[in-house]
Short mmCIF file of C-alpha atoms in Angstrom, two decimals:
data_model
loop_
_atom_site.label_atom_id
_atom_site.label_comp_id
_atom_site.label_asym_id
_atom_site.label_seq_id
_atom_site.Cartn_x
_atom_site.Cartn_y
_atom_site.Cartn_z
CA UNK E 132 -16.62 -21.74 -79.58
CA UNK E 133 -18.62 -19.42 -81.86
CA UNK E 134 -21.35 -19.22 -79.51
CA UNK E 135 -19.25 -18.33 -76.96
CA UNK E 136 -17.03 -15.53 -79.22
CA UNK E 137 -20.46 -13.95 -80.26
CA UNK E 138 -21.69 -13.70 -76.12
CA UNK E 139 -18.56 -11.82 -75.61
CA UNK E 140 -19.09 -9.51 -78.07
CA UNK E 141 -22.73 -8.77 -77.50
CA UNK E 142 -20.84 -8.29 -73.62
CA UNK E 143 -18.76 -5.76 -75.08
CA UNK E 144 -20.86 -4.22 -77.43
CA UNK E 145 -23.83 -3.61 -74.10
CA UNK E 146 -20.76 -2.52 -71.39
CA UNK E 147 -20.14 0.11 -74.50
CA UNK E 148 -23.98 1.27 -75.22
CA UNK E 149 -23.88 1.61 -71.18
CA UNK E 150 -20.53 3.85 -70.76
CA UNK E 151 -22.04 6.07 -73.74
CA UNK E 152 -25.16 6.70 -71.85
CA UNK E 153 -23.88 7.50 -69.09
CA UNK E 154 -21.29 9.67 -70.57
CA UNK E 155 -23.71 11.66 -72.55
CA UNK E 156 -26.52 12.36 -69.39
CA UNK E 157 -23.19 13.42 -67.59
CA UNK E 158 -22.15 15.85 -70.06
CA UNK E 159 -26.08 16.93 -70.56
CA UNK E 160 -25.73 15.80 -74.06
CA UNK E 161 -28.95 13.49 -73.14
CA UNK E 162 -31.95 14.61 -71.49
CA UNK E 163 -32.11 13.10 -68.36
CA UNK E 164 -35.56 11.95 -67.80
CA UNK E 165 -37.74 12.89 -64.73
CA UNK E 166 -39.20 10.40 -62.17
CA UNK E 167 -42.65 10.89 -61.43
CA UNK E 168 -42.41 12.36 -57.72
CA UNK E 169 -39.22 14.69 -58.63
CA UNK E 170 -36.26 15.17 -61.13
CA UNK E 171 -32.99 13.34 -61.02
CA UNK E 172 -30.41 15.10 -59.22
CA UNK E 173 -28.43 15.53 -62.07
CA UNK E 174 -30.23 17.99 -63.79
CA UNK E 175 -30.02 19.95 -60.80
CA UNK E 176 -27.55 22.40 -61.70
CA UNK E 177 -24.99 24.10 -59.34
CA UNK E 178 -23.96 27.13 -58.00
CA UNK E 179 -20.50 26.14 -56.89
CA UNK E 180 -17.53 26.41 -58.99
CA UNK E 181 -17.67 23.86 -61.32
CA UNK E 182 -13.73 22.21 -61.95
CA UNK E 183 -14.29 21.84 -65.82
CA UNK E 184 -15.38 25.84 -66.34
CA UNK E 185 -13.76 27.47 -63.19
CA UNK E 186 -10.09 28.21 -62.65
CA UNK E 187 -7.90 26.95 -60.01
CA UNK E 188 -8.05 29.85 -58.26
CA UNK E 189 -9.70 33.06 -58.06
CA UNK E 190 -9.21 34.90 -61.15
CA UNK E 191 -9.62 38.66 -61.28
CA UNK E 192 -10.11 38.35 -65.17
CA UNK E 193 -12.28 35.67 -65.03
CA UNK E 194 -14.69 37.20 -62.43
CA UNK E 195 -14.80 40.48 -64.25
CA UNK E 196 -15.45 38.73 -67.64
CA UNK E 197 -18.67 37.10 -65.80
CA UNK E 198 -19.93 40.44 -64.31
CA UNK E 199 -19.59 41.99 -68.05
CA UNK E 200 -22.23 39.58 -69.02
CA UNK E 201 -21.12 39.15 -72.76
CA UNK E 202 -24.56 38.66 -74.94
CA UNK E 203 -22.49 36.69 -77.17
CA UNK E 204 -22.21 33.98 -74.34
CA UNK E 205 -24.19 31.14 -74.44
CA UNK E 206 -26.02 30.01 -71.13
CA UNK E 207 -28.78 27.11 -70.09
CA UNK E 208 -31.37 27.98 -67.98
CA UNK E 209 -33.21 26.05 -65.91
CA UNK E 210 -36.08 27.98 -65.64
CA UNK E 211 -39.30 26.01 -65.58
CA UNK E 212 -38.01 22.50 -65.14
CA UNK E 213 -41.12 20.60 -62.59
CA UNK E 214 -42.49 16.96 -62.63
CA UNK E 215 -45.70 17.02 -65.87
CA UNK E 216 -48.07 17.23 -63.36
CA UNK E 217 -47.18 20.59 -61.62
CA UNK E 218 -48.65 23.52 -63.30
CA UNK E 219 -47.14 27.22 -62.99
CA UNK E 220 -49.33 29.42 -61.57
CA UNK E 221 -46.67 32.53 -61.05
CA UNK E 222 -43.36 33.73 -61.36
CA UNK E 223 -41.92 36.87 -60.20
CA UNK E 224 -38.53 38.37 -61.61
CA UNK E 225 -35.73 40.65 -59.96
CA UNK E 226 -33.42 41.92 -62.34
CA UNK E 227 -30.61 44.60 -62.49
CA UNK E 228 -30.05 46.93 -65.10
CA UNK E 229 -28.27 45.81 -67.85
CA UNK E 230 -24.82 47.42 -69.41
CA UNK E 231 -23.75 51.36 -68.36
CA UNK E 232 -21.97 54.05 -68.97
CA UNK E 233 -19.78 54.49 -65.88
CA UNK E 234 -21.06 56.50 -62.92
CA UNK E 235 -18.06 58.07 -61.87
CA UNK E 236 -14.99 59.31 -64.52
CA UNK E 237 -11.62 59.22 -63.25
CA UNK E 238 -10.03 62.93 -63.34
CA UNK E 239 -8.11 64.38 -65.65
CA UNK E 240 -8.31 61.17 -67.82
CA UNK E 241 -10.39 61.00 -71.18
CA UNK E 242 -13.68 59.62 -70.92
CA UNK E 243 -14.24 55.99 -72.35
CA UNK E 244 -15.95 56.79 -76.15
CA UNK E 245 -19.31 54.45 -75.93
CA UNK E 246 -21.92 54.93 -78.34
CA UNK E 247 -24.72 54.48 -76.94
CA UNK E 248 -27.40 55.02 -79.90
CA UNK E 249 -29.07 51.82 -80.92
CA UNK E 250 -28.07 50.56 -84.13
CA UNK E 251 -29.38 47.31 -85.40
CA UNK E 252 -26.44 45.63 -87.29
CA UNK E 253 -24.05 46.92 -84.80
CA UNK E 254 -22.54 44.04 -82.28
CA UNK E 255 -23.95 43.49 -79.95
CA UNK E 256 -27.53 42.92 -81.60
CA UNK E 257 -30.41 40.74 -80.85
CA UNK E 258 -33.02 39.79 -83.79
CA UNK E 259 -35.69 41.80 -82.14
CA UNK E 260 -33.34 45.09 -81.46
CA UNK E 261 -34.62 46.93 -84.39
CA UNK E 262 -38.20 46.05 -83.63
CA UNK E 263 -37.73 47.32 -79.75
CA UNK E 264 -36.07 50.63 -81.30
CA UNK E 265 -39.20 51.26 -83.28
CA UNK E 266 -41.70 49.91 -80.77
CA UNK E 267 -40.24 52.60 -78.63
CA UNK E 268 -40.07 55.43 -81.02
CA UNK E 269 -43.80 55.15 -82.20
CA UNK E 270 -44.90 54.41 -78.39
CA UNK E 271 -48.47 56.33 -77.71
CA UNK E 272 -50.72 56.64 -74.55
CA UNK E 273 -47.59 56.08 -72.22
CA UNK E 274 -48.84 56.22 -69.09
CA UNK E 275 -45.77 56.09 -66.85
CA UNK E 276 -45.84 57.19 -62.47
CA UNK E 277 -44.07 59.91 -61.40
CA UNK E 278 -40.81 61.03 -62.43
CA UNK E 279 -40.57 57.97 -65.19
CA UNK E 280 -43.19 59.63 -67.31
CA UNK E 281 -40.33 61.94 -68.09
CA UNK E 282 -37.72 59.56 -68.72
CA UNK E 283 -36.44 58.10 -72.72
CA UNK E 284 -37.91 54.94 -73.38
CA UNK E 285 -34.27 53.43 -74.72
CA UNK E 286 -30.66 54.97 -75.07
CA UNK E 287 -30.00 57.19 -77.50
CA UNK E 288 -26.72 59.19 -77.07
CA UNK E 289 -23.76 58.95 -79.31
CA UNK E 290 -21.50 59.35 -76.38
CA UNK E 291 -23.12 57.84 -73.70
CA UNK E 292 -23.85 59.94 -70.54
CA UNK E 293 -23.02 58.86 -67.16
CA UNK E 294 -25.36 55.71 -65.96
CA UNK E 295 -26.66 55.45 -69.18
CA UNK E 296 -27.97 51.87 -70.39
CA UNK E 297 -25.95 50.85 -73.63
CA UNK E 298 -26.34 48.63 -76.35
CA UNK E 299 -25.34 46.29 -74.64
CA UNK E 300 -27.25 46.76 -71.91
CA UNK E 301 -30.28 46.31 -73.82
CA UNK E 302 -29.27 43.46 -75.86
CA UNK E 303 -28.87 41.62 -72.16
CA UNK E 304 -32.76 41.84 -71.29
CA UNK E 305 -33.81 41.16 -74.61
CA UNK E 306 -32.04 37.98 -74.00
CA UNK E 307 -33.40 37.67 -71.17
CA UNK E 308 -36.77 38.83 -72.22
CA UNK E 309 -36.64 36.26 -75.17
CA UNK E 310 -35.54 33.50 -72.87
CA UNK E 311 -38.22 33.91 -70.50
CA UNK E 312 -40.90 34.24 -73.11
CA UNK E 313 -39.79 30.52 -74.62
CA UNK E 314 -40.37 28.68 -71.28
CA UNK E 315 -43.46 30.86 -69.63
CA UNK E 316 -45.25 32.01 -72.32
CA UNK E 317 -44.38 29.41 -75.46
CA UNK E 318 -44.30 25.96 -73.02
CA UNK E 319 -46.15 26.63 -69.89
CA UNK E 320 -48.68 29.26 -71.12
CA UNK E 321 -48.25 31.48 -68.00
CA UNK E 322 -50.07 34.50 -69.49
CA UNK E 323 -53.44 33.87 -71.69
CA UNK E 324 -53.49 35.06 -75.10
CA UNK E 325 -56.02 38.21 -74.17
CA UNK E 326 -54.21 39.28 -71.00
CA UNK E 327 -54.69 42.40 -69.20
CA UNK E 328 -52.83 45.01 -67.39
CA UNK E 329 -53.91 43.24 -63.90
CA UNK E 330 -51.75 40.31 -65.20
CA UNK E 331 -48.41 42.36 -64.55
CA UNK E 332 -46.96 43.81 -61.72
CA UNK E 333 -44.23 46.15 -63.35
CA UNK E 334 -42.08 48.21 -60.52
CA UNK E 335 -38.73 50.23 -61.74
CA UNK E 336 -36.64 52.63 -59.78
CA UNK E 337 -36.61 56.19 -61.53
CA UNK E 338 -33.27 55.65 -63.42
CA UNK E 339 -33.38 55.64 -66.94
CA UNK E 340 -31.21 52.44 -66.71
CA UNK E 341 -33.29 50.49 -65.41
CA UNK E 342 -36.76 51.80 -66.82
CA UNK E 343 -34.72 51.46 -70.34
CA UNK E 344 -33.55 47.33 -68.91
CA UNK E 345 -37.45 46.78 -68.17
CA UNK E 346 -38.88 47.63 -71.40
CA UNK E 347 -36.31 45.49 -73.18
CA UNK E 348 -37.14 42.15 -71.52
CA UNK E 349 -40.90 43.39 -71.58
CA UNK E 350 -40.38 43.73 -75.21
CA UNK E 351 -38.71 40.11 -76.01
CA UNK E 352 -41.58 38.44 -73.55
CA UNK E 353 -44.31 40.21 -75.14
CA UNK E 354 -43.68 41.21 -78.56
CA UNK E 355 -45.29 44.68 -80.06
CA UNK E 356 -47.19 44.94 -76.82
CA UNK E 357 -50.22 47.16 -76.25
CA UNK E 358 -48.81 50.74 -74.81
CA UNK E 359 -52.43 50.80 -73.24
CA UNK E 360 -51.36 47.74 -70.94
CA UNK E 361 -48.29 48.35 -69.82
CA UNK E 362 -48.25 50.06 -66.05
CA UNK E 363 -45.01 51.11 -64.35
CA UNK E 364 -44.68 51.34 -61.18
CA UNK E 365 -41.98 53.98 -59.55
CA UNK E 366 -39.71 53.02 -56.84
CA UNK E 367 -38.23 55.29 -54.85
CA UNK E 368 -36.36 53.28 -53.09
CA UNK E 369 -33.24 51.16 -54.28
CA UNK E 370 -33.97 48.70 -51.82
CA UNK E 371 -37.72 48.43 -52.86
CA UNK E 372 -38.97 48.81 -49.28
CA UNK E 373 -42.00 51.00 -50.39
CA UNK E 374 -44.15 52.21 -47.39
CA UNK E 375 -41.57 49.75 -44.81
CA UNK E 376 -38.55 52.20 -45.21
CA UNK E 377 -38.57 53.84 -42.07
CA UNK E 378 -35.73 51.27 -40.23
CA UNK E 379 -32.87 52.82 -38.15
CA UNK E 380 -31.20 49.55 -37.26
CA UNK E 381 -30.63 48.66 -40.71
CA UNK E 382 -29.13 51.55 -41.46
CA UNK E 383 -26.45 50.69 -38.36
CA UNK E 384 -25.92 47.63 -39.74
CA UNK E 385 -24.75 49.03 -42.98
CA UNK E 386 -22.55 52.16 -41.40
CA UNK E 387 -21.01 49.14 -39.43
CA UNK E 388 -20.74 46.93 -42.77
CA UNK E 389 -18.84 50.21 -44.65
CA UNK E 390 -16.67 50.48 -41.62
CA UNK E 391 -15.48 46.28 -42.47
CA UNK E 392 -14.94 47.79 -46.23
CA UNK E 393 -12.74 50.65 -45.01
CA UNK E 394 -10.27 48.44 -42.23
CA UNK E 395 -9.85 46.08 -45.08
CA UNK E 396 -9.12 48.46 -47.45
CA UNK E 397 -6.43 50.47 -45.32
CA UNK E 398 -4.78 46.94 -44.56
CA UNK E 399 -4.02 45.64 -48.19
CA UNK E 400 -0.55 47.50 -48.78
CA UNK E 401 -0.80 46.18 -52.47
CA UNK E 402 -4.26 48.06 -52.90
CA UNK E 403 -2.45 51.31 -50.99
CA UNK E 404 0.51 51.16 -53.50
CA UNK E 405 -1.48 50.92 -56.97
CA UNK E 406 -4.13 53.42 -55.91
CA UNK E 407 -0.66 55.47 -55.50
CA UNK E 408 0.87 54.40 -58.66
CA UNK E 409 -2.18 55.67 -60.04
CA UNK E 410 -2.90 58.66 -58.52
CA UNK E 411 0.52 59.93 -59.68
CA UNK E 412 -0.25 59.10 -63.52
CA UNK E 413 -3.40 61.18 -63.13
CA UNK E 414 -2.47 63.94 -61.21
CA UNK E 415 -4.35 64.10 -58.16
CA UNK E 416 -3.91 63.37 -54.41
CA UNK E 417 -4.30 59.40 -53.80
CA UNK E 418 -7.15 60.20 -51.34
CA UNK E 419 -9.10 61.95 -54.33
CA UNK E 420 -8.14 59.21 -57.16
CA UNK E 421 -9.73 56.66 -54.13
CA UNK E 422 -13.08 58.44 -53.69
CA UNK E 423 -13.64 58.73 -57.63
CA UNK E 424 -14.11 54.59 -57.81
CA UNK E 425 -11.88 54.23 -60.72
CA UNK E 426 -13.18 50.53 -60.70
CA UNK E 427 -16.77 51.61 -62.07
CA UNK E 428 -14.62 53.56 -64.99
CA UNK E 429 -12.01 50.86 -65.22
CA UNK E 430 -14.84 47.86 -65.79
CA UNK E 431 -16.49 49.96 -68.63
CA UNK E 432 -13.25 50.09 -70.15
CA UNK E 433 -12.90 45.70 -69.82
CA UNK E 434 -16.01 44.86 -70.85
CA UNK E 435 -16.27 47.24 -73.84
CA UNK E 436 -12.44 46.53 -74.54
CA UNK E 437 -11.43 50.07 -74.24
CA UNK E 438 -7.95 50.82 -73.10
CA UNK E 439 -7.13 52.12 -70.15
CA UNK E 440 -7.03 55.80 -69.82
CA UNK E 441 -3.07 57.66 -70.15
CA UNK E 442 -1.70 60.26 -69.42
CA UNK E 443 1.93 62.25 -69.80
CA UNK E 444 3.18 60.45 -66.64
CA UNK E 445 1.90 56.78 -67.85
CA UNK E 446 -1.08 54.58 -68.36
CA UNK E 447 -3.06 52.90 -65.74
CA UNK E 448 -3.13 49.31 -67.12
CA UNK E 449 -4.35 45.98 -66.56
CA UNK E 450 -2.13 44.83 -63.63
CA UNK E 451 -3.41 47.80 -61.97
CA UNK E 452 -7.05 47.11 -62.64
CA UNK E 453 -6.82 43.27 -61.44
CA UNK E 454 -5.27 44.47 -58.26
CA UNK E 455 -8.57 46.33 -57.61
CA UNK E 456 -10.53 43.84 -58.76
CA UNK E 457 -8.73 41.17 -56.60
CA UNK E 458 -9.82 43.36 -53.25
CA UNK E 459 -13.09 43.04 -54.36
CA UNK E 460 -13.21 39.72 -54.44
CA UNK E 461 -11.31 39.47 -51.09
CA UNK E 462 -13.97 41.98 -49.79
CA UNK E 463 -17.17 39.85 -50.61
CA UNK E 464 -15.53 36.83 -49.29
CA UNK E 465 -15.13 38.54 -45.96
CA UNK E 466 -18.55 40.30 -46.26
CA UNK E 467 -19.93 36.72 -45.82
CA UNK E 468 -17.75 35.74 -43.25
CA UNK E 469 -18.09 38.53 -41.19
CA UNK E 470 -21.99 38.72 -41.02
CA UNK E 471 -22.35 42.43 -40.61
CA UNK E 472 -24.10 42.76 -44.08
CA UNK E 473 -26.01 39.68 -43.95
CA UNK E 474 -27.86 41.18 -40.90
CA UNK E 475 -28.06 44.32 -43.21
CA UNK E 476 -29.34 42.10 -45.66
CA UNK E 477 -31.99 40.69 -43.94
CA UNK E 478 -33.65 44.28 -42.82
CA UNK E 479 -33.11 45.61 -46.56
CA UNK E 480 -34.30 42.94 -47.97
CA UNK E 481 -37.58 42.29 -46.33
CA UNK E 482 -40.47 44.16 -47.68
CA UNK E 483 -39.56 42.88 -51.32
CA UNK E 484 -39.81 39.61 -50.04
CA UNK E 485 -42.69 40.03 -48.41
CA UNK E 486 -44.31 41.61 -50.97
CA UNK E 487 -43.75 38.36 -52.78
CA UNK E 488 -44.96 36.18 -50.34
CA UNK E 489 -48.27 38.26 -49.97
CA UNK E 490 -48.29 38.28 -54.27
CA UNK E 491 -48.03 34.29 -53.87
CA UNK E 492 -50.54 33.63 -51.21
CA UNK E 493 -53.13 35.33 -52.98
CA UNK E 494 -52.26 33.58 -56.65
CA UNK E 495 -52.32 30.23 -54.26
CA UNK E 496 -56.04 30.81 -52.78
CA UNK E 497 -57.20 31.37 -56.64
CA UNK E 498 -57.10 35.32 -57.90
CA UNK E 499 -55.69 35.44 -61.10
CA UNK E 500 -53.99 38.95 -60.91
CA UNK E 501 -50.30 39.65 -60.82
CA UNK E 502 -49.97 36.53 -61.85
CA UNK E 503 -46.32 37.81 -64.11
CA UNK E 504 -43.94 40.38 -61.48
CA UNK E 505 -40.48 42.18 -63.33
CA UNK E 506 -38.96 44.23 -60.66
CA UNK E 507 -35.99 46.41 -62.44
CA UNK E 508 -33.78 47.30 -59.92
CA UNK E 509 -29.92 47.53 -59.30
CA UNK E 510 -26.85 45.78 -57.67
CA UNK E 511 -27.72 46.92 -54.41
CA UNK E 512 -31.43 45.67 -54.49
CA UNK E 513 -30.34 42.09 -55.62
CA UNK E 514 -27.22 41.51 -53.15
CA UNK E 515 -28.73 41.99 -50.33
CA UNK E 516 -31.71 39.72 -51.40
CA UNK E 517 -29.54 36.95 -52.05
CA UNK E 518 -27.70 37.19 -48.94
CA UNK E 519 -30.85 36.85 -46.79
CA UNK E 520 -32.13 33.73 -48.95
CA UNK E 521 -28.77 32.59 -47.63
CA UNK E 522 -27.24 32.06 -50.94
CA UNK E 523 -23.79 32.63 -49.91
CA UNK E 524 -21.91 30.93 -53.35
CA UNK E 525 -23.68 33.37 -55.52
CA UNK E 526 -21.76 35.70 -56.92
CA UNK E 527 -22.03 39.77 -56.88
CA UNK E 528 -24.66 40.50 -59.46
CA UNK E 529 -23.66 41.05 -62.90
CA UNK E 530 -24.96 43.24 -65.27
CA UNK E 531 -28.34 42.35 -66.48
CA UNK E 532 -28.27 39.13 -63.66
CA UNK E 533 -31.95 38.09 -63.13
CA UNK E 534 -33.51 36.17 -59.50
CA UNK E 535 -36.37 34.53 -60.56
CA UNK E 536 -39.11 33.36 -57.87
CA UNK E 537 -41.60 30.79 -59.32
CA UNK E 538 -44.97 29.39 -58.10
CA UNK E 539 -45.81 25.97 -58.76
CA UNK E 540 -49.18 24.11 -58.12
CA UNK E 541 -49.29 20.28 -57.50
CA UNK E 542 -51.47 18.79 -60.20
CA UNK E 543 -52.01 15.51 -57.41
CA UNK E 544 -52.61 17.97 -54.76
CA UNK E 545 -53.95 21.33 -55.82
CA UNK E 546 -54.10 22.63 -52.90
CA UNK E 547 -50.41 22.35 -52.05
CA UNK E 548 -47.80 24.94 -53.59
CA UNK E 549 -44.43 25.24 -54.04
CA UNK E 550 -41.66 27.88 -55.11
CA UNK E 551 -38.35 27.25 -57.55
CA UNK E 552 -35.96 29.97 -57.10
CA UNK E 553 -33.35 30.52 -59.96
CA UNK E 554 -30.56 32.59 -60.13
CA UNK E 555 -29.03 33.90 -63.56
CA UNK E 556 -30.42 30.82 -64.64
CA UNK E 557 -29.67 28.23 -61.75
CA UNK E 558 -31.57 26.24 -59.91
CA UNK E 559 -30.51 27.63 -55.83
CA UNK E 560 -33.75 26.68 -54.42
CA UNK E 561 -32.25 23.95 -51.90
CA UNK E 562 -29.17 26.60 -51.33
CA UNK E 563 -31.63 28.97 -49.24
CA UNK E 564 -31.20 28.86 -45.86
CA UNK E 565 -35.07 28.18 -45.49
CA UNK E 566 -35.21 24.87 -47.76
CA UNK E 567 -31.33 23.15 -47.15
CA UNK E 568 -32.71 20.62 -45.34
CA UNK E 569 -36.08 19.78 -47.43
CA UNK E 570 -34.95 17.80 -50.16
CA UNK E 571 -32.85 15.23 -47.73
CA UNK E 572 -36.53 14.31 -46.47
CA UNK E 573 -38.71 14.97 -49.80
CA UNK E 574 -38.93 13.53 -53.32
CA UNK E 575 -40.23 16.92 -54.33
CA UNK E 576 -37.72 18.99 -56.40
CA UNK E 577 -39.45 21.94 -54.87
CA UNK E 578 -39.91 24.10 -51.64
CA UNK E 579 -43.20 24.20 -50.13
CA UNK E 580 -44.65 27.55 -50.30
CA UNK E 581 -45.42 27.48 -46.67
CA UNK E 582 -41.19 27.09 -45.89
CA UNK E 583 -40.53 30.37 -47.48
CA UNK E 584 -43.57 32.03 -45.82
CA UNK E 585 -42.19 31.14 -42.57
CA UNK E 586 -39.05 32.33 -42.99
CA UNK E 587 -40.16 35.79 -44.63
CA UNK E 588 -43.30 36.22 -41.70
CA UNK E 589 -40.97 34.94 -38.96
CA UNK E 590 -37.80 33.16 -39.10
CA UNK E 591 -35.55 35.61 -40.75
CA UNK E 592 -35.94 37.71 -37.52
CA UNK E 593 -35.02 35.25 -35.42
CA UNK E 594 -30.82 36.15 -36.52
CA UNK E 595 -31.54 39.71 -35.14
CA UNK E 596 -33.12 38.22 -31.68
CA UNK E 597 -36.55 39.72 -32.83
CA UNK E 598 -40.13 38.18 -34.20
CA UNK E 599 -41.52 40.80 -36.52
CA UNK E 600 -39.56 43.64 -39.12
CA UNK E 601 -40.52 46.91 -36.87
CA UNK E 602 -39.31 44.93 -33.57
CA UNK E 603 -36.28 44.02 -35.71
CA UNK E 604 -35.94 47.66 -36.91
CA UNK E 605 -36.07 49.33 -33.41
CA UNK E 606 -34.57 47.12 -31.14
CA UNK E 607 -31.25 48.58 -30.38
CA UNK E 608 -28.34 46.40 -30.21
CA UNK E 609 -25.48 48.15 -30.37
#
């Protein structure tokens, strides 16, 4: 009888041990540990909703609370996660610009009061804040292209000007800058300790925004760096497509995209009504109210938690705003339905893609150059780069969101390479149209470099009936 009481209980006691291991990998409390030829699919993370974080439904507060980007959220990253014996040969970043200043003002209403002057004990800060401030005050032997030579190296307005890169704005990149540096620099040793300028590729378009976002998470990844190293690139072009702009079709595609935007717009009788409502607290003719985007204003006012502007005839207030906001939601969901702007997408989006597959090949047959790529761009560079990877669940880019590309070597096979791709933190590698199928026949928790060649060189063409960009660019379809 004893010997059979104590069985049970050493039963019990190993049914328990079990249910708490299990309970802790599925909460990540654990690590979960890696199998030799790939990692467990649960520490894959997700792009999809997840039911424990996400509401029911679509929430116009909770969407605008994630494009705000608030530095005092926590996140995990995922960034750099490969089987021991892969090394990381490259990784190439596409960021947009952190927290701004609105770029429109809705009339007749006060202007949202934003300092945006650095100050160090101010929320939001970041340990290294006061260290970038100085950095950039004492920078010497600059050497910047173009117009960005005459651009300020950081905000410094005490009431912000239009576009203008905040405090917050900066204390997103040094985040990110700080993040990045732990996992490529600190663990994987992506840069050696005497590198060069010919290490970085560093491209910004000639906004103070995002030259301003740039040097932060340059900062946090490379601490006090040497003025004398650091190149900038300037990019004319939101869309990054460098000597490749010329491209009539794509511009089609996005007059026929806008044209989607506008019958949706001029259906939603709720949207008609509040853009009324507000036009009449303002002053001014609906039609003028509407082209003034009081959504850019009205978001500065959220995520800074400003109230909404009033006037003598009333306030515009928060029912308003998530009216606005809803239709925007409504809009991208039909955006991806529709397919007009992914066919945009794909004709924008090329010749940054292709300059990273070209960056890649050449890190894969052995140079060492170029080896670390920060692209500091905007909304409208990243959205349309995401929809032609095929990401469809990602969401519209926040402020300060980052798409990170990484090249990975196989220690068993050198000669074989393979890309992670990462969004905001997330691992959306097997979410690109290119690589869905790839890990239902592969161990690998990876993409074959050669997949995403493929579809930049060739495949992403096939959607628009074409096999190369300048075929796709001048065949007429409409």
């Amino acid at each position: 009888m004893l010997f059979r009481n104590r069985f049970l209980l050493l039963l019990v006691l190993a049914a328990l041990l079990a249910f708490l291991s299990i309970s802790l990998q599925f909460f990540h409390l654990t690590p979960v540990t890696p199998v030799k030829n790939g990692m467990n699919g649960k520490n894959r993370k997700r792009i999809m909703p997840d039911p424990l974080t996400e509401p029911p439904v679509i929430d116009p507060i909770h969407e605008a609370r994630i494009y705000c980007n608030i530095p005092s959220i926590t996140e995990r990253s995922a960034e750099g996660h490969a089987p021991y014996y892969f090394k990381l040969v490259s990784v190439h970043v596409l960021i947009r610009h952190g927290d701004r200043y609105p770029l429109y003002a809705i009339p007749k209403t006060k202007r949202p009061e934003i300092d945006c002057t650095l100050v160090a004990n101010r929320k939001p800060n970041h340990p290294k804040l006061e260290a970038f401030i100085n950095h950039m005050s004492k920078a010497s032997e600059v050497f910047m292209e173009g117009t960005l030579s005459t651009l300020p190296l950081y905000p410094s307005h005490s009431l912000c000007e239009m576009g203008e890169l905040t405090q917050t704005g900066v204390v997103q990149h040094l985040k990110n800058g700080q993040l990045l540096r732990d996992i490529y620099l600190k663990k994987h040793k992506l840069l050696p300790k005497d590198w060069t300028t010919k290490h970085l590729y560093l491209e910004t378009t000639g906004k103070s925004r995002t030259l301003q976002s740039g040097l932060a998470l340059l900062y946090s990844l490379l601490p006090d760096f040497d003025w004398k190293k650091i190149n900038f690139r300037h990019q004319w072009s939101t869309i990054f497509c460098s000597g490749s702009c010329d491209c009539p079709m794509r511009n089609q595609y996005l007059e026929k995209e806008q044209r989607r935007q506008y019958l949706l717009r001029v259906k939603n009788n709720q949207l008609e009504n509040t853009y009324v409502e507000m036009a009449k607290i303002v002053g001014i003719p609906t039609r003028q109210l509407r082209a003034a985007n009081p959504i850019d204003s009205m978001l500065c006012h959220f995520c800074h938690n400003v109230s909404f502007p009033c006037t003598k005839n009333g306030c515009i207030d928060i029912e308003h705003f998530k009216v606005i906001k809803t239709h925007q939601i409504e809009d991208e969901k039909e955006r991806r339905e529709r397919k007009l702007y992914f066919k945009y997408a794909l004709l924008a989006s090329h010749p940054v893609l292709n300059q990273t597959v070209n960056r890649m090949l050449r890190i894969a047959e052995g140079r060492k150059e170029e080896i670390f790529v920060l692209y500091s761009a905007h909304d409208v560079t990243l959205s349309p780069v995401l929809s032609a990877l095929g990401i469809t669940e990602a969401r519209f880019p926040r402020f300060a969101a980052r798409l990170v590309f990484e090249l990975w070597q196989d220690g068993e096979k050198p000669a074989d390479h393979f890309i992670r791709i990462l969004y905001n933190g997330v691992d959306v590698t097997f979410h690109t149209s290119f690589c869905q199928e790839h890990h239902k026949h592969s161990s690998k928790p990876m993409c074959p470099l050669e997949d995403f060649v493929h579809f930049v060189k060739r495949d992403m063409f096939s959607v628009l009936n074409s096999t190369s960009y300048y075929d796709a660019c001048h065949r007429k379809t409409f």
